[in-house]
Amino acid sequence: MSRDPTLESSTPIHVGLSLNTGEVAAGCLGNERRMDYTVLGDTINTASRLEEIAEPDQIVMGPETASAVAGVVNIRKIRSFKLRGKKEPMKVFEVLYQVHCD
């Protein structure tokens, strides 16, 4: 299979990602002119706060997600963070992996 040369780039993209586990409200919101599928709730808000602390090339997650992937994904606890809008600090974990930029 040949690679599409239009997809090649000499500049890697470095982004931070977050994962969080929990209940959400999901569905279509909007009106007749514009309708979007979205998710809402504290789980989503927490994921957004986690993304704010993620460094480039880092995947961070909350404790529920870390518990769910333990033994399958190589993770480690970073430390507890006081996330915006939260009363108590949250234990934050990161995925351990190596970035390969060829």
Short mmCIF file of N, CA and C in Angstrom, two decimals:
data_model
loop_
_atom_site.label_atom_id
_atom_site.label_comp_id
_atom_site.label_asym_id
_atom_site.label_seq_id
_atom_site.Cartn_x
_atom_site.Cartn_y
_atom_site.Cartn_z
N MET A 1 0.85 -1.18 0.00
CA MET A 1 0.00 0.00 0.00
C MET A 1 0.89 1.24 0.00
N SER A 2 0.70 2.12 -0.95
CA SER A 2 1.51 3.34 -1.01
C SER A 2 0.88 4.43 -0.16
N ARG A 3 1.73 5.31 0.34
CA ARG A 3 1.27 6.41 1.18
C ARG A 3 0.87 7.58 0.29
N ASP A 4 -0.14 8.29 0.72
CA ASP A 4 -0.58 9.49 0.01
C ASP A 4 0.38 10.63 0.34
N PRO A 5 1.14 11.14 -0.64
CA PRO A 5 2.13 12.18 -0.36
C PRO A 5 1.51 13.47 0.15
N THR A 6 0.24 13.69 -0.11
CA THR A 6 -0.40 14.92 0.37
C THR A 6 -0.59 14.89 1.88
N LEU A 7 -0.50 13.71 2.49
CA LEU A 7 -0.66 13.58 3.93
C LEU A 7 0.65 13.68 4.68
N GLU A 8 1.76 13.68 3.98
CA GLU A 8 3.07 13.74 4.60
C GLU A 8 3.39 15.15 5.05
N SER A 9 4.11 15.25 6.15
CA SER A 9 4.52 16.56 6.64
C SER A 9 5.85 16.41 7.34
N SER A 10 6.67 17.41 7.22
CA SER A 10 7.96 17.37 7.90
C SER A 10 7.86 17.98 9.29
N THR A 11 6.70 18.54 9.64
CA THR A 11 6.52 19.17 10.94
C THR A 11 5.57 18.33 11.79
N PRO A 12 6.08 17.73 12.87
CA PRO A 12 5.19 16.95 13.74
C PRO A 12 4.23 17.86 14.49
N ILE A 13 3.09 17.33 14.85
CA ILE A 13 2.11 18.06 15.65
C ILE A 13 2.21 17.55 17.07
N HIS A 14 2.41 18.44 18.01
CA HIS A 14 2.55 18.08 19.43
C HIS A 14 1.35 18.62 20.20
N VAL A 15 0.49 17.71 20.63
CA VAL A 15 -0.70 18.12 21.37
C VAL A 15 -0.78 17.35 22.68
N GLY A 16 -1.46 17.91 23.66
CA GLY A 16 -1.75 17.22 24.90
C GLY A 16 -3.19 16.74 24.86
N LEU A 17 -3.43 15.54 25.36
CA LEU A 17 -4.76 14.94 25.34
C LEU A 17 -5.19 14.57 26.76
N SER A 18 -6.50 14.46 26.95
CA SER A 18 -7.01 14.01 28.24
C SER A 18 -8.09 12.96 28.04
N LEU A 19 -8.19 12.07 29.02
CA LEU A 19 -9.21 11.03 29.04
C LEU A 19 -9.89 11.06 30.39
N ASN A 20 -11.19 10.87 30.41
CA ASN A 20 -11.91 10.81 31.67
C ASN A 20 -13.08 9.86 31.52
N THR A 21 -13.45 9.21 32.59
CA THR A 21 -14.50 8.19 32.57
C THR A 21 -15.63 8.60 33.50
N GLY A 22 -16.85 8.43 33.05
CA GLY A 22 -18.01 8.72 33.89
C GLY A 22 -19.26 8.87 33.04
N GLU A 23 -20.35 9.21 33.71
CA GLU A 23 -21.63 9.39 33.03
C GLU A 23 -21.70 10.76 32.38
N VAL A 24 -22.36 10.79 31.22
CA VAL A 24 -22.57 12.04 30.50
C VAL A 24 -23.99 12.07 29.97
N ALA A 25 -24.46 13.25 29.65
CA ALA A 25 -25.72 13.40 28.91
C ALA A 25 -25.32 13.62 27.46
N ALA A 26 -25.85 12.79 26.58
CA ALA A 26 -25.49 12.88 25.17
C ALA A 26 -26.73 13.00 24.31
N GLY A 27 -26.62 13.80 23.27
CA GLY A 27 -27.74 13.93 22.36
C GLY A 27 -27.59 15.09 21.42
N CYS A 28 -28.61 15.31 20.65
CA CYS A 28 -28.61 16.40 19.68
C CYS A 28 -29.20 17.64 20.33
N LEU A 29 -28.49 18.74 20.20
CA LEU A 29 -28.94 20.02 20.71
C LEU A 29 -28.96 21.02 19.58
N GLY A 30 -29.93 21.91 19.60
CA GLY A 30 -29.98 22.95 18.59
C GLY A 30 -31.40 23.21 18.15
N ASN A 31 -31.50 23.67 16.92
CA ASN A 31 -32.82 23.97 16.37
C ASN A 31 -32.89 23.47 14.93
N GLU A 32 -33.95 23.86 14.23
CA GLU A 32 -34.14 23.37 12.86
C GLU A 32 -33.02 23.82 11.91
N ARG A 33 -32.43 24.97 12.19
CA ARG A 33 -31.39 25.50 11.31
C ARG A 33 -30.02 24.91 11.59
N ARG A 34 -29.77 24.58 12.83
CA ARG A 34 -28.45 24.03 13.19
C ARG A 34 -28.62 23.02 14.33
N MET A 35 -28.21 21.80 14.08
CA MET A 35 -28.33 20.73 15.07
C MET A 35 -26.96 20.10 15.24
N ASP A 36 -26.50 19.95 16.48
CA ASP A 36 -25.21 19.33 16.76
C ASP A 36 -25.39 18.23 17.80
N TYR A 37 -24.61 17.18 17.64
CA TYR A 37 -24.53 16.13 18.64
C TYR A 37 -23.49 16.56 19.66
N THR A 38 -23.81 16.47 20.95
CA THR A 38 -22.87 16.90 21.97
C THR A 38 -23.00 16.05 23.22
N VAL A 39 -22.04 16.18 24.10
CA VAL A 39 -22.08 15.54 25.41
C VAL A 39 -21.88 16.61 26.47
N LEU A 40 -22.56 16.46 27.59
CA LEU A 40 -22.52 17.42 28.67
C LEU A 40 -22.37 16.71 29.99
N GLY A 41 -21.86 17.43 30.99
CA GLY A 41 -21.82 16.90 32.34
C GLY A 41 -20.48 17.11 33.01
N ASP A 42 -20.43 16.76 34.28
CA ASP A 42 -19.22 16.94 35.07
C ASP A 42 -18.05 16.13 34.51
N THR A 43 -18.32 14.96 33.97
CA THR A 43 -17.26 14.13 33.38
C THR A 43 -16.58 14.86 32.24
N ILE A 44 -17.36 15.53 31.41
CA ILE A 44 -16.82 16.29 30.28
C ILE A 44 -16.06 17.51 30.78
N ASN A 45 -16.62 18.21 31.75
CA ASN A 45 -15.94 19.38 32.31
C ASN A 45 -14.59 18.99 32.91
N THR A 46 -14.56 17.87 33.61
CA THR A 46 -13.30 17.41 34.21
C THR A 46 -12.29 17.05 33.12
N ALA A 47 -12.73 16.40 32.05
CA ALA A 47 -11.84 16.08 30.94
C ALA A 47 -11.25 17.36 30.35
N SER A 48 -12.05 18.39 30.25
CA SER A 48 -11.56 19.67 29.74
C SER A 48 -10.51 20.27 30.67
N ARG A 49 -10.73 20.18 31.97
CA ARG A 49 -9.75 20.70 32.95
C ARG A 49 -8.46 19.89 32.90
N LEU A 50 -8.58 18.59 32.71
CA LEU A 50 -7.40 17.74 32.58
C LEU A 50 -6.61 18.11 31.32
N GLU A 51 -7.32 18.40 30.25
CA GLU A 51 -6.64 18.78 29.01
C GLU A 51 -5.85 20.07 29.20
N GLU A 52 -6.32 20.96 30.05
CA GLU A 52 -5.61 22.22 30.31
C GLU A 52 -4.23 21.99 30.93
N ILE A 53 -4.07 20.89 31.67
CA ILE A 53 -2.78 20.63 32.32
C ILE A 53 -1.89 19.69 31.52
N ALA A 54 -2.43 19.10 30.45
CA ALA A 54 -1.65 18.18 29.62
C ALA A 54 -0.59 18.94 28.84
N GLU A 55 0.63 18.45 28.91
CA GLU A 55 1.74 19.02 28.15
C GLU A 55 1.70 18.47 26.72
N PRO A 56 2.38 19.13 25.78
CA PRO A 56 2.48 18.55 24.44
C PRO A 56 3.03 17.12 24.49
N ASP A 57 2.48 16.24 23.71
CA ASP A 57 2.87 14.81 23.65
C ASP A 57 2.54 14.05 24.93
N GLN A 58 1.61 14.55 25.72
CA GLN A 58 1.24 13.88 26.97
C GLN A 58 -0.25 13.53 26.93
N ILE A 59 -0.58 12.33 27.42
CA ILE A 59 -1.97 11.92 27.58
C ILE A 59 -2.21 11.77 29.07
N VAL A 60 -3.10 12.58 29.62
CA VAL A 60 -3.41 12.52 31.05
C VAL A 60 -4.81 11.98 31.24
N MET A 61 -5.06 11.45 32.44
CA MET A 61 -6.37 10.87 32.73
C MET A 61 -6.67 10.96 34.21
N GLY A 62 -7.96 10.90 34.51
CA GLY A 62 -8.43 10.88 35.88
C GLY A 62 -8.31 9.49 36.47
N PRO A 63 -8.57 9.37 37.78
CA PRO A 63 -8.38 8.09 38.46
C PRO A 63 -9.31 6.97 37.99
N GLU A 64 -10.54 7.29 37.59
CA GLU A 64 -11.45 6.24 37.12
C GLU A 64 -10.94 5.62 35.82
N THR A 65 -10.45 6.46 34.93
CA THR A 65 -9.89 5.96 33.67
C THR A 65 -8.63 5.16 33.93
N ALA A 66 -7.78 5.68 34.82
CA ALA A 66 -6.54 4.96 35.16
C ALA A 66 -6.86 3.58 35.71
N SER A 67 -7.85 3.49 36.56
CA SER A 67 -8.25 2.20 37.13
C SER A 67 -8.75 1.25 36.04
N ALA A 68 -9.48 1.79 35.08
CA ALA A 68 -10.05 0.97 34.01
C ALA A 68 -8.98 0.42 33.06
N VAL A 69 -7.89 1.15 32.85
CA VAL A 69 -6.87 0.72 31.89
C VAL A 69 -5.64 0.11 32.55
N ALA A 70 -5.60 0.11 33.88
CA ALA A 70 -4.44 -0.44 34.60
C ALA A 70 -4.20 -1.88 34.16
N GLY A 71 -2.95 -2.21 33.86
CA GLY A 71 -2.59 -3.55 33.43
C GLY A 71 -2.69 -3.74 31.93
N VAL A 72 -3.36 -2.81 31.24
CA VAL A 72 -3.48 -2.87 29.79
C VAL A 72 -2.63 -1.78 29.14
N VAL A 73 -2.62 -0.63 29.77
CA VAL A 73 -1.86 0.53 29.29
C VAL A 73 -0.83 0.88 30.35
N ASN A 74 0.36 1.22 29.93
CA ASN A 74 1.42 1.59 30.86
C ASN A 74 1.19 3.03 31.34
N ILE A 75 0.84 3.19 32.62
CA ILE A 75 0.53 4.51 33.17
C ILE A 75 1.30 4.73 34.46
N ARG A 76 1.35 6.01 34.87
CA ARG A 76 1.91 6.33 36.18
C ARG A 76 1.19 7.55 36.73
N LYS A 77 1.13 7.62 38.06
CA LYS A 77 0.53 8.79 38.70
C LYS A 77 1.51 9.94 38.60
N ILE A 78 1.03 11.09 38.17
CA ILE A 78 1.87 12.29 38.12
C ILE A 78 1.87 12.90 39.51
N ARG A 79 0.71 13.40 39.92
CA ARG A 79 0.48 13.96 41.24
C ARG A 79 -0.97 14.39 41.30
N SER A 80 -1.38 14.93 42.43
CA SER A 80 -2.73 15.48 42.54
C SER A 80 -2.73 16.93 42.11
N PHE A 81 -3.75 17.32 41.37
CA PHE A 81 -3.90 18.69 40.90
C PHE A 81 -5.19 19.27 41.43
N LYS A 82 -5.19 20.53 41.72
CA LYS A 82 -6.41 21.27 42.04
C LYS A 82 -6.93 21.79 40.71
N LEU A 83 -7.97 21.14 40.20
CA LEU A 83 -8.53 21.53 38.91
C LEU A 83 -9.53 22.66 39.09
N ARG A 84 -9.56 23.56 38.13
CA ARG A 84 -10.48 24.69 38.17
C ARG A 84 -11.92 24.18 38.31
N GLY A 85 -12.64 24.76 39.27
CA GLY A 85 -14.03 24.39 39.49
C GLY A 85 -14.25 23.18 40.38
N LYS A 86 -13.18 22.57 40.87
CA LYS A 86 -13.28 21.40 41.74
C LYS A 86 -12.87 21.77 43.16
N LYS A 87 -13.57 21.21 44.13
CA LYS A 87 -13.26 21.51 45.53
C LYS A 87 -12.03 20.75 46.01
N GLU A 88 -11.90 19.50 45.60
CA GLU A 88 -10.82 18.64 46.07
C GLU A 88 -9.80 18.40 44.95
N PRO A 89 -8.52 18.26 45.33
CA PRO A 89 -7.52 17.90 44.31
C PRO A 89 -7.82 16.52 43.72
N MET A 90 -7.45 16.33 42.48
CA MET A 90 -7.68 15.05 41.79
C MET A 90 -6.33 14.41 41.47
N LYS A 91 -6.24 13.09 41.72
CA LYS A 91 -5.05 12.34 41.29
C LYS A 91 -5.07 12.26 39.78
N VAL A 92 -3.95 12.64 39.17
CA VAL A 92 -3.85 12.65 37.71
C VAL A 92 -2.76 11.67 37.30
N PHE A 93 -3.05 10.91 36.26
CA PHE A 93 -2.15 9.89 35.74
C PHE A 93 -1.80 10.23 34.31
N GLU A 94 -0.67 9.67 33.83
CA GLU A 94 -0.29 9.86 32.44
C GLU A 94 0.04 8.52 31.81
N VAL A 95 -0.18 8.46 30.49
CA VAL A 95 0.18 7.29 29.70
C VAL A 95 1.67 7.40 29.40
N LEU A 96 2.39 6.30 29.60
CA LEU A 96 3.82 6.26 29.28
C LEU A 96 3.98 5.63 27.90
N TYR A 97 4.54 6.40 26.99
CA TYR A 97 4.79 5.93 25.62
C TYR A 97 5.90 6.78 25.03
N GLN A 98 6.39 6.38 23.90
CA GLN A 98 7.45 7.12 23.23
C GLN A 98 6.91 7.70 21.93
N VAL A 99 7.23 8.96 21.70
CA VAL A 99 6.83 9.62 20.46
C VAL A 99 7.90 9.33 19.41
N HIS A 100 7.46 8.91 18.24
CA HIS A 100 8.38 8.62 17.13
C HIS A 100 8.07 9.60 16.00
N CYS A 101 9.01 10.45 15.70
CA CYS A 101 8.88 11.39 14.60
C CYS A 101 9.94 11.05 13.55
N ASP A 102 9.49 10.44 12.48
CA ASP A 102 10.42 10.04 11.42
C ASP A 102 10.54 11.12 10.37
#
